[in-house]
């Protein structure tokens, strides 16, 4: 189990740091994920910074549990946005098929953060 948790920590650390950086350097990519009634650029930068910091937190033993909880909460917050996106005529990510696949994938990612939390 230690090897699995180490693999998940590295994977989530890289993915979330990368996603956080992409929020900063490519904000236009994420604008269609953010509902129109919210300040798109501000939300994009705030969540990009959060993703980067949580991804970084996964690498350190002193912050791993808090980072895993934070990532879980972030994935929970993103779930309604993925559902909303899947119901749109033109989903932000591309095809409707991909938009619908992202929904169960979100639960898999949440489960992985739970595994990280329990075993760290």
XYZ file of C-alpha atoms in Angstrom:
120
model
C 0.000 0.000 0.000
C 2.921 2.350 0.659
C 3.994 2.162 -2.974
C 0.446 2.934 -4.145
C 0.185 5.929 -1.831
C 3.595 7.208 -2.915
C 2.556 6.871 -6.559
C -0.731 8.713 -5.878
C 1.079 11.477 -3.987
C 3.498 12.024 -6.861
C 0.710 11.833 -9.464
C -1.581 14.255 -7.630
C 1.293 16.580 -6.822
C 2.344 16.802 -10.452
C -1.228 17.051 -11.792
C -2.360 19.745 -9.386
C 0.827 21.806 -9.651
C 0.582 21.614 -13.436
C -3.123 22.538 -13.413
C -2.410 25.464 -11.092
C 0.332 26.770 -13.372
C -1.926 26.363 -16.418
C -4.606 28.484 -14.698
C -2.055 31.293 -14.515
C -0.419 31.036 -17.945
C -3.519 30.016 -19.965
C -6.509 31.631 -18.210
C -8.593 31.701 -21.402
C -8.691 27.900 -21.482
C -10.584 27.834 -18.172
C -12.999 30.730 -18.755
C -15.769 28.517 -20.179
C -15.722 26.336 -17.064
C -16.598 29.303 -14.861
C -20.261 30.407 -14.797
C -20.893 33.864 -16.278
C -22.217 35.370 -13.034
C -18.799 34.937 -11.358
C -15.712 37.128 -11.925
C -13.960 34.727 -14.292
C -10.377 35.971 -14.110
C -10.373 36.296 -10.318
C -11.913 32.858 -9.804
C -9.470 31.371 -12.295
C -6.401 32.807 -10.536
C -7.645 31.953 -7.026
C -8.349 28.340 -7.930
C -5.121 28.092 -9.902
C -3.160 29.236 -6.861
C -5.116 26.821 -4.642
C -4.473 23.909 -6.983
C -0.761 24.703 -7.133
C -0.411 25.018 -3.341
C -2.405 21.844 -2.670
C -0.358 19.969 -5.267
C 2.802 21.185 -3.582
C 1.412 20.199 -0.169
C 1.052 16.573 -1.270
C 4.849 16.258 -1.488
C 5.561 17.074 2.178
C 4.848 14.789 5.131
C 3.909 17.714 7.355
C 1.205 18.981 4.980
C 0.018 15.814 3.241
C -3.155 15.272 5.281
C -4.297 18.884 4.938
C -3.443 18.882 1.229
C -5.414 15.656 0.677
C -8.444 17.148 2.463
C -8.056 20.348 0.444
C -7.888 18.475 -2.851
C -10.932 16.407 -1.866
C -12.896 19.584 -1.089
C -11.718 21.202 -4.319
C -12.845 18.175 -6.327
C -16.185 18.302 -4.509
C -16.562 21.991 -5.402
C -15.719 21.247 -9.051
C -18.262 18.401 -9.326
C -21.341 20.623 -9.929
C -19.349 22.573 -12.519
C -18.538 19.344 -14.383
C -22.210 18.338 -14.264
C -23.264 21.799 -15.483
C -20.682 21.622 -18.270
C -21.929 18.186 -19.399
C -25.467 19.549 -19.760
C -24.387 22.426 -22.035
C -24.867 22.198 -25.796
C -21.110 22.714 -26.273
C -19.136 21.578 -23.217
C -15.987 23.562 -22.423
C -13.733 20.513 -22.591
C -14.871 19.347 -26.030
C -17.332 16.578 -26.744
C -20.316 15.643 -24.600
C -18.852 12.159 -24.205
C -15.704 13.523 -22.569
C -17.793 15.877 -20.429
C -19.830 12.946 -19.101
C -16.733 10.774 -18.534
C -15.297 13.524 -16.318
C -18.143 13.123 -13.813
C -17.378 9.543 -12.642
C -13.664 10.336 -12.992
C -14.175 13.047 -10.381
C -15.372 10.402 -7.909
C -12.329 8.216 -8.674
C -10.045 11.185 -7.993
C -11.897 11.909 -4.753
C -11.456 8.291 -3.684
C -7.729 8.493 -4.452
C -7.371 11.570 -2.233
C -9.196 9.647 0.500
C -6.659 6.807 0.140
C -3.812 9.335 0.359
C -5.367 10.886 3.475
C -5.914 7.561 5.257
C -2.436 6.223 4.558
C -0.279 9.279 5.162
